[in-house]
Amino acid sequence: MNLFTLVLLLLALSGCSSEVVPDFTQKCPEFFADPKGDRSSPTVFPGNDYKQICQKREDTYEYATLYDTANRIPVYSAYKFEGLQSCIRIDKWFIEPQLEDLGPQMISESNMIQKQAVNQDYEKKSRPLYDKGHLAPVYHARSKSCADATFTLTNAAPQDRSFNRGQWRKTEEGVAEDVKQKCKGNCVYIVTGVVPDYNKPLLNNKVRIPSHFWTAYCCLDNNLGVTDSRGFIGSNINVEVDNITVSELEGKLTTLYGKGTFQVFGGYCH
Ligand SMILES: *[C@@H]1O[C@H](CO)[C@@H](O)[C@H](O)[C@H]1NC(C)=O
């Protein structure tokens, strides 16, 4: 396969639309809460391994992702929640070609995609079984195009199948219900992330398995005042998810990531 064929292949896999950008709070700011007018993303870890992505499928940005190319899983995806739409799942997964250093030295498909997970990595029949667990979930998508845009490997991490389809699903449903009740007429910002587990073997010798999945929401009124917020975190097994304040979540994430103070909404939504 020559480079030209590979580029065509990559474009086909990618739908050629998302963008790796130097600063996603500049390029697609709309997915980050701006309490009191201060637009703040969750903490961005320093270093070249972490890539900021403005995710889209067609013309509009749909959500934003911080991606860890060393572990080949996202750190988090940030999006706005605008009510449940019940979009149809395409279940066809794309990759992000802009993460790869496409050079003439790359001559086969298998060694070409280096900086992210691919479908085959998840096809291992090892136990426990891992799903491609969505961070920005199809269930919360605000449009068909948004739902389609969640099917990128850069928005997924290995999630224990029974957890994904059990307690975590219940959490996604519970968050949708909570914000419907408590954030009527307000803007709802959600961030969902994972913590890498360095004690587990890699999936397919390549993809880091998370120790935890977490999510948090923050609701802002028309004056950009915080009206409600909540955080959730669960181990990557099918046991109950903790329902805590955003401050408590930030405390746990600061310890778990071990990379200094971790903030989800710039410290405003407690
Ligand atoms: C989380 O806890 C809050 C406060 O107790 C409660 O109102 C909310 O319904 C809970 N949410 C979920 C999804 O369990």
PDB file of C-alpha atoms in Angstrom, residues 3-201:
ATOM      1  CA  LEU A   3       1.156   6.548   1.069  1.00  0.00           C
ATOM      2  CA  PHE A   4      -1.499   7.957  -1.201  1.00  0.00           C
ATOM      3  CA  THR A   5      -3.707   4.899  -0.652  1.00  0.00           C
ATOM      4  CA  LEU A   6      -3.118   5.182   3.065  1.00  0.00           C
ATOM      5  CA  VAL A   7      -4.157   8.793   3.135  1.00  0.00           C
ATOM      6  CA  LEU A   8      -7.334   7.901   1.283  1.00  0.00           C
ATOM      7  CA  LEU A   9      -7.945   5.084   3.734  1.00  0.00           C
ATOM      8  CA  LEU A  10      -7.448   7.392   6.680  1.00  0.00           C
ATOM      9  CA  LEU A  11      -9.808   9.955   5.250  1.00  0.00           C
ATOM     10  CA  ALA A  12     -12.419   7.246   4.756  1.00  0.00           C
ATOM     11  CA  LEU A  13     -11.987   6.085   8.355  1.00  0.00           C
ATOM     12  CA  SER A  14     -12.094   9.552   9.718  1.00  0.00           C
ATOM     13  CA  GLY A  15     -14.889  11.271   7.883  1.00  0.00           C
ATOM     14  CA  CYS A  16     -12.182  13.951   7.764  1.00  0.00           C
ATOM     15  CA  SER A  17     -13.736  16.484  10.054  1.00  0.00           C
ATOM     16  CA  SER A  18     -12.556  16.742  13.679  1.00  0.00           C
ATOM     17  CA  GLU A  19      -9.652  19.020  14.434  1.00  0.00           C
ATOM     18  CA  VAL A  20      -6.640  18.720  16.691  1.00  0.00           C
ATOM     19  CA  VAL A  21      -6.069  22.285  17.880  1.00  0.00           C
ATOM     20  CA  PRO A  22      -3.562  24.108  20.097  1.00  0.00           C
ATOM     21  CA  ASP A  23      -6.274  25.428  22.432  1.00  0.00           C
ATOM     22  CA  PHE A  24      -9.801  24.053  22.390  1.00  0.00           C
ATOM     23  CA  THR A  25     -11.110  26.820  24.658  1.00  0.00           C
ATOM     24  CA  GLN A  26     -10.335  29.208  21.766  1.00  0.00           C
ATOM     25  CA  LYS A  27     -11.415  27.027  18.845  1.00  0.00           C
ATOM     26  CA  CYS A  28     -14.589  25.459  20.291  1.00  0.00           C
ATOM     27  CA  PRO A  29     -15.275  27.377  23.524  1.00  0.00           C
ATOM     28  CA  GLU A  30     -18.994  26.604  23.583  1.00  0.00           C
ATOM     29  CA  PHE A  31     -18.498  23.242  25.359  1.00  0.00           C
ATOM     30  CA  PHE A  32     -16.811  24.717  28.404  1.00  0.00           C
ATOM     31  CA  ALA A  33     -18.759  26.345  31.221  1.00  0.00           C
ATOM     32  CA  ASP A  34     -18.148  30.061  31.694  1.00  0.00           C
ATOM     33  CA  PRO A  35     -19.291  30.679  35.263  1.00  0.00           C
ATOM     34  CA  LYS A  36     -19.168  34.402  36.025  1.00  0.00           C
ATOM     35  CA  GLY A  37     -17.968  34.911  32.438  1.00  0.00           C
ATOM     36  CA  ASP A  38     -14.732  33.009  32.970  1.00  0.00           C
ATOM     37  CA  ARG A  39     -14.531  30.365  30.239  1.00  0.00           C
ATOM     38  CA  SER A  40     -12.732  27.438  31.826  1.00  0.00           C
ATOM     39  CA  SER A  41     -11.884  23.988  30.599  1.00  0.00           C
ATOM     40  CA  PRO A  42     -11.058  21.117  32.928  1.00  0.00           C
ATOM     41  CA  THR A  43      -7.351  20.915  33.721  1.00  0.00           C
ATOM     42  CA  VAL A  44      -5.229  20.270  30.622  1.00  0.00           C
ATOM     43  CA  PHE A  45      -2.185  18.186  31.524  1.00  0.00           C
ATOM     44  CA  PRO A  46       1.079  19.561  30.127  1.00  0.00           C
ATOM     45  CA  GLY A  47       3.150  17.662  27.594  1.00  0.00           C
ATOM     46  CA  ASN A  48       3.038  16.643  23.969  1.00  0.00           C
ATOM     47  CA  ASP A  49       1.154  13.411  24.620  1.00  0.00           C
ATOM     48  CA  TYR A  50      -2.052  15.308  25.376  1.00  0.00           C
ATOM     49  CA  LYS A  51      -3.968  16.554  22.357  1.00  0.00           C
ATOM     50  CA  GLN A  52      -6.922  18.922  22.351  1.00  0.00           C
ATOM     51  CA  ILE A  53      -9.622  17.981  19.864  1.00  0.00           C
ATOM     52  CA  CYS A  54     -12.704  19.888  18.684  1.00  0.00           C
ATOM     53  CA  GLN A  55     -14.971  17.030  17.632  1.00  0.00           C
ATOM     54  CA  LYS A  56     -17.348  17.217  14.696  1.00  0.00           C
ATOM     55  CA  ARG A  57     -18.844  15.012  11.989  1.00  0.00           C
ATOM     56  CA  GLU A  58     -20.367  17.520   9.629  1.00  0.00           C
ATOM     57  CA  ASP A  59     -20.161  21.276   9.775  1.00  0.00           C
ATOM     58  CA  THR A  60     -20.534  22.099  13.433  1.00  0.00           C
ATOM     59  CA  TYR A  61     -18.442  21.280  16.444  1.00  0.00           C
ATOM     60  CA  GLU A  62     -20.278  18.851  18.732  1.00  0.00           C
ATOM     61  CA  TYR A  63     -18.015  18.453  21.793  1.00  0.00           C
ATOM     62  CA  ALA A  64     -14.378  18.695  22.846  1.00  0.00           C
ATOM     63  CA  THR A  65     -11.915  16.010  23.963  1.00  0.00           C
ATOM     64  CA  LEU A  66      -8.550  15.951  25.696  1.00  0.00           C
ATOM     65  CA  TYR A  67      -6.832  12.836  24.304  1.00  0.00           C
ATOM     66  CA  ASP A  68      -3.858  10.989  25.804  1.00  0.00           C
ATOM     67  CA  THR A  69      -1.828   9.563  22.898  1.00  0.00           C
ATOM     68  CA  ALA A  70       0.526   7.665  25.230  1.00  0.00           C
ATOM     69  CA  ASN A  71      -2.294   5.680  26.840  1.00  0.00           C
ATOM     70  CA  ARG A  72      -4.499   5.789  23.723  1.00  0.00           C
ATOM     71  CA  ILE A  73      -7.591   6.781  25.675  1.00  0.00           C
ATOM     72  CA  PRO A  74      -9.165  10.185  26.286  1.00  0.00           C
ATOM     73  CA  VAL A  75      -8.725  12.059  29.553  1.00  0.00           C
ATOM     74  CA  TYR A  76     -12.177  13.622  29.184  1.00  0.00           C
ATOM     75  CA  SER A  77     -14.828  14.867  26.787  1.00  0.00           C
ATOM     76  CA  ALA A  78     -16.795  18.080  27.446  1.00  0.00           C
ATOM     77  CA  TYR A  79     -20.207  18.813  25.975  1.00  0.00           C
ATOM     78  CA  LYS A  80     -23.469  20.687  26.456  1.00  0.00           C
ATOM     79  CA  PHE A  81     -26.597  18.795  27.357  1.00  0.00           C
ATOM     80  CA  GLU A  82     -29.827  20.016  25.784  1.00  0.00           C
ATOM     81  CA  GLY A  83     -32.319  17.285  26.618  1.00  0.00           C
ATOM     82  CA  LEU A  84     -32.774  13.731  25.399  1.00  0.00           C
ATOM     83  CA  GLN A  85     -33.232  13.172  21.660  1.00  0.00           C
ATOM     84  CA  SER A  86     -33.169   9.368  21.268  1.00  0.00           C
ATOM     85  CA  CYS A  87     -30.816   9.360  18.278  1.00  0.00           C
ATOM     86  CA  ILE A  88     -30.194   6.166  16.342  1.00  0.00           C
ATOM     87  CA  ARG A  89     -26.785   4.610  17.014  1.00  0.00           C
ATOM     88  CA  ILE A  90     -24.616   4.170  13.942  1.00  0.00           C
ATOM     89  CA  ASP A  91     -22.174   1.848  15.760  1.00  0.00           C
ATOM     90  CA  LYS A  92     -19.514   2.597  13.188  1.00  0.00           C
ATOM     91  CA  TRP A  93     -16.310   3.884  14.719  1.00  0.00           C
ATOM     92  CA  PHE A  94     -13.911   6.422  13.296  1.00  0.00           C
ATOM     93  CA  ILE A  95     -10.370   7.440  14.125  1.00  0.00           C
ATOM     94  CA  GLU A  96      -8.656  10.841  14.167  1.00  0.00           C
ATOM     95  CA  PRO A  97      -5.982  11.043  11.422  1.00  0.00           C
ATOM     96  CA  GLN A  98      -4.688  14.374  12.687  1.00  0.00           C
ATOM     97  CA  LEU A  99      -3.220  12.554  15.709  1.00  0.00           C
ATOM     98  CA  GLU A 100      -0.906  10.497  13.490  1.00  0.00           C
ATOM     99  CA  ASP A 101       2.393  11.696  12.101  1.00  0.00           C
ATOM    100  CA  LEU A 102       1.749  10.700   8.539  1.00  0.00           C
ATOM    101  CA  GLY A 103       5.106  10.258   6.884  1.00  0.00           C
ATOM    102  CA  PRO A 104       6.473   8.360   3.891  1.00  0.00           C
ATOM    103  CA  GLN A 105       8.123   5.845   6.236  1.00  0.00           C
ATOM    104  CA  MET A 106       4.724   4.449   7.175  1.00  0.00           C
ATOM    105  CA  ILE A 107       3.889   1.738   4.775  1.00  0.00           C
ATOM    106  CA  SER A 108       1.329  -0.589   6.339  1.00  0.00           C
ATOM    107  CA  GLU A 109      -1.959  -0.046   8.063  1.00  0.00           C
ATOM    108  CA  SER A 110      -1.004  -1.877  11.249  1.00  0.00           C
ATOM    109  CA  ASN A 111       2.043   0.216  12.036  1.00  0.00           C
ATOM    110  CA  MET A 112       0.495   3.396  10.745  1.00  0.00           C
ATOM    111  CA  ILE A 113      -2.052   4.086  13.452  1.00  0.00           C
ATOM    112  CA  GLN A 114       0.156   4.588  16.476  1.00  0.00           C
ATOM    113  CA  LYS A 115      -1.285   7.345  18.567  1.00  0.00           C
ATOM    114  CA  GLN A 116      -4.766   6.044  19.239  1.00  0.00           C
ATOM    115  CA  ALA A 117      -6.769   2.873  19.697  1.00  0.00           C
ATOM    116  CA  VAL A 118      -8.369   1.112  16.726  1.00  0.00           C
ATOM    117  CA  ASN A 119     -11.355  -1.262  16.556  1.00  0.00           C
ATOM    118  CA  GLN A 120      -9.178  -4.382  16.615  1.00  0.00           C
ATOM    119  CA  ASP A 121      -7.768  -3.430  20.007  1.00  0.00           C
ATOM    120  CA  TYR A 122     -11.223  -3.893  21.482  1.00  0.00           C
ATOM    121  CA  GLU A 123     -11.939  -7.185  19.757  1.00  0.00           C
ATOM    122  CA  LYS A 124      -9.815  -9.236  22.173  1.00  0.00           C
ATOM    123  CA  LYS A 125     -11.935 -11.873  23.841  1.00  0.00           C
ATOM    124  CA  SER A 126     -10.086 -11.512  27.143  1.00  0.00           C
ATOM    125  CA  ARG A 127     -11.970 -11.426  30.450  1.00  0.00           C
ATOM    126  CA  PRO A 128     -13.535  -9.268  31.582  1.00  0.00           C
ATOM    127  CA  LEU A 129     -14.994  -8.106  28.291  1.00  0.00           C
ATOM    128  CA  TYR A 130     -14.464  -4.444  27.522  1.00  0.00           C
ATOM    129  CA  ASP A 131     -16.810  -2.212  25.561  1.00  0.00           C
ATOM    130  CA  LYS A 132     -15.721   0.888  23.727  1.00  0.00           C
ATOM    131  CA  GLY A 133     -17.209   3.018  26.503  1.00  0.00           C
ATOM    132  CA  HIS A 134     -18.335   6.420  25.256  1.00  0.00           C
ATOM    133  CA  LEU A 135     -17.273   9.474  27.271  1.00  0.00           C
ATOM    134  CA  ALA A 136     -19.603  11.946  25.541  1.00  0.00           C
ATOM    135  CA  PRO A 137     -22.496   9.464  25.342  1.00  0.00           C
ATOM    136  CA  VAL A 138     -24.889   8.850  22.450  1.00  0.00           C
ATOM    137  CA  TYR A 139     -27.660   8.980  25.048  1.00  0.00           C
ATOM    138  CA  HIS A 140     -27.011  12.661  25.857  1.00  0.00           C
ATOM    139  CA  ALA A 141     -26.443  13.772  22.249  1.00  0.00           C
ATOM    140  CA  ARG A 142     -28.334  16.860  21.145  1.00  0.00           C
ATOM    141  CA  SER A 143     -28.742  15.884  17.469  1.00  0.00           C
ATOM    142  CA  LYS A 144     -28.239  13.016  15.046  1.00  0.00           C
ATOM    143  CA  SER A 145     -25.008  14.599  13.868  1.00  0.00           C
ATOM    144  CA  CYS A 146     -23.858  14.920  17.467  1.00  0.00           C
ATOM    145  CA  ALA A 147     -24.717  11.266  18.154  1.00  0.00           C
ATOM    146  CA  ASP A 148     -22.718  10.221  15.086  1.00  0.00           C
ATOM    147  CA  ALA A 149     -19.798  12.377  16.225  1.00  0.00           C
ATOM    148  CA  THR A 150     -19.526  10.426  19.489  1.00  0.00           C
ATOM    149  CA  PHE A 151     -18.422   7.342  17.527  1.00  0.00           C
ATOM    150  CA  THR A 152     -14.744   8.168  17.400  1.00  0.00           C
ATOM    151  CA  LEU A 153     -12.129   6.061  19.149  1.00  0.00           C
ATOM    152  CA  THR A 154     -10.833   9.313  20.639  1.00  0.00           C
ATOM    153  CA  ASN A 155     -14.078   9.515  22.687  1.00  0.00           C
ATOM    154  CA  ALA A 156     -13.907   5.954  24.018  1.00  0.00           C
ATOM    155  CA  ALA A 157     -12.041   3.942  26.630  1.00  0.00           C
ATOM    156  CA  PRO A 158     -12.146   0.258  27.618  1.00  0.00           C
ATOM    157  CA  GLN A 159     -15.113  -0.044  29.949  1.00  0.00           C
ATOM    158  CA  ASP A 160     -16.088  -3.220  31.736  1.00  0.00           C
ATOM    159  CA  ARG A 161     -19.066  -4.416  29.730  1.00  0.00           C
ATOM    160  CA  SER A 162     -21.320  -5.077  32.715  1.00  0.00           C
ATOM    161  CA  PHE A 163     -20.443  -1.649  34.173  1.00  0.00           C
ATOM    162  CA  ASN A 164     -21.098   0.144  30.873  1.00  0.00           C
ATOM    163  CA  ARG A 165     -24.454  -1.562  30.470  1.00  0.00           C
ATOM    164  CA  GLY A 166     -25.285  -1.517  34.184  1.00  0.00           C
ATOM    165  CA  GLN A 167     -24.350   1.062  36.813  1.00  0.00           C
ATOM    166  CA  TRP A 168     -22.758   3.519  34.389  1.00  0.00           C
ATOM    167  CA  ARG A 169     -25.821   3.518  32.179  1.00  0.00           C
ATOM    168  CA  LYS A 170     -27.917   4.185  35.289  1.00  0.00           C
ATOM    169  CA  THR A 171     -25.635   7.132  36.084  1.00  0.00           C
ATOM    170  CA  GLU A 172     -26.066   8.620  32.592  1.00  0.00           C
ATOM    171  CA  GLU A 173     -29.826   8.271  32.968  1.00  0.00           C
ATOM    172  CA  GLY A 174     -29.740   9.698  36.492  1.00  0.00           C
ATOM    173  CA  VAL A 175     -27.712  12.737  35.404  1.00  0.00           C
ATOM    174  CA  ALA A 176     -30.177  13.437  32.569  1.00  0.00           C
ATOM    175  CA  GLU A 177     -33.046  13.193  35.063  1.00  0.00           C
ATOM    176  CA  ASP A 178     -31.267  15.368  37.672  1.00  0.00           C
ATOM    177  CA  VAL A 179     -30.556  18.212  35.250  1.00  0.00           C
ATOM    178  CA  LYS A 180     -34.061  18.027  33.801  1.00  0.00           C
ATOM    179  CA  GLN A 181     -35.467  18.537  37.313  1.00  0.00           C
ATOM    180  CA  LYS A 182     -32.924  21.001  38.655  1.00  0.00           C
ATOM    181  CA  CYS A 183     -31.618  23.023  35.712  1.00  0.00           C
ATOM    182  CA  LYS A 184     -34.768  24.034  33.831  1.00  0.00           C
ATOM    183  CA  GLY A 185     -34.001  26.821  31.378  1.00  0.00           C
ATOM    184  CA  ASN A 186     -30.319  26.852  32.290  1.00  0.00           C
ATOM    185  CA  CYS A 187     -27.238  25.894  30.293  1.00  0.00           C
ATOM    186  CA  VAL A 188     -26.020  22.430  31.272  1.00  0.00           C
ATOM    187  CA  TYR A 189     -22.309  21.665  30.876  1.00  0.00           C
ATOM    188  CA  ILE A 190     -21.101  18.094  31.339  1.00  0.00           C
ATOM    189  CA  VAL A 191     -17.584  16.683  31.446  1.00  0.00           C
ATOM    190  CA  THR A 192     -16.940  12.921  31.458  1.00  0.00           C
ATOM    191  CA  GLY A 193     -13.499  11.423  31.959  1.00  0.00           C
ATOM    192  CA  VAL A 194     -11.443   8.382  32.878  1.00  0.00           C
ATOM    193  CA  VAL A 195      -8.416   7.696  35.065  1.00  0.00           C
ATOM    194  CA  PRO A 196      -5.716   5.412  33.592  1.00  0.00           C
ATOM    195  CA  ASP A 197      -4.920   2.248  35.561  1.00  0.00           C
ATOM    196  CA  TYR A 198      -1.164   1.589  35.427  1.00  0.00           C
ATOM    197  CA  ASN A 199      -1.518  -1.666  37.359  1.00  0.00           C
ATOM    198  CA  LYS A 200      -3.536  -3.529  34.750  1.00  0.00           C
ATOM    199  CA  PRO A 201      -2.072  -5.062  31.596  1.00  0.00           C
TER     200      PRO A 201
END
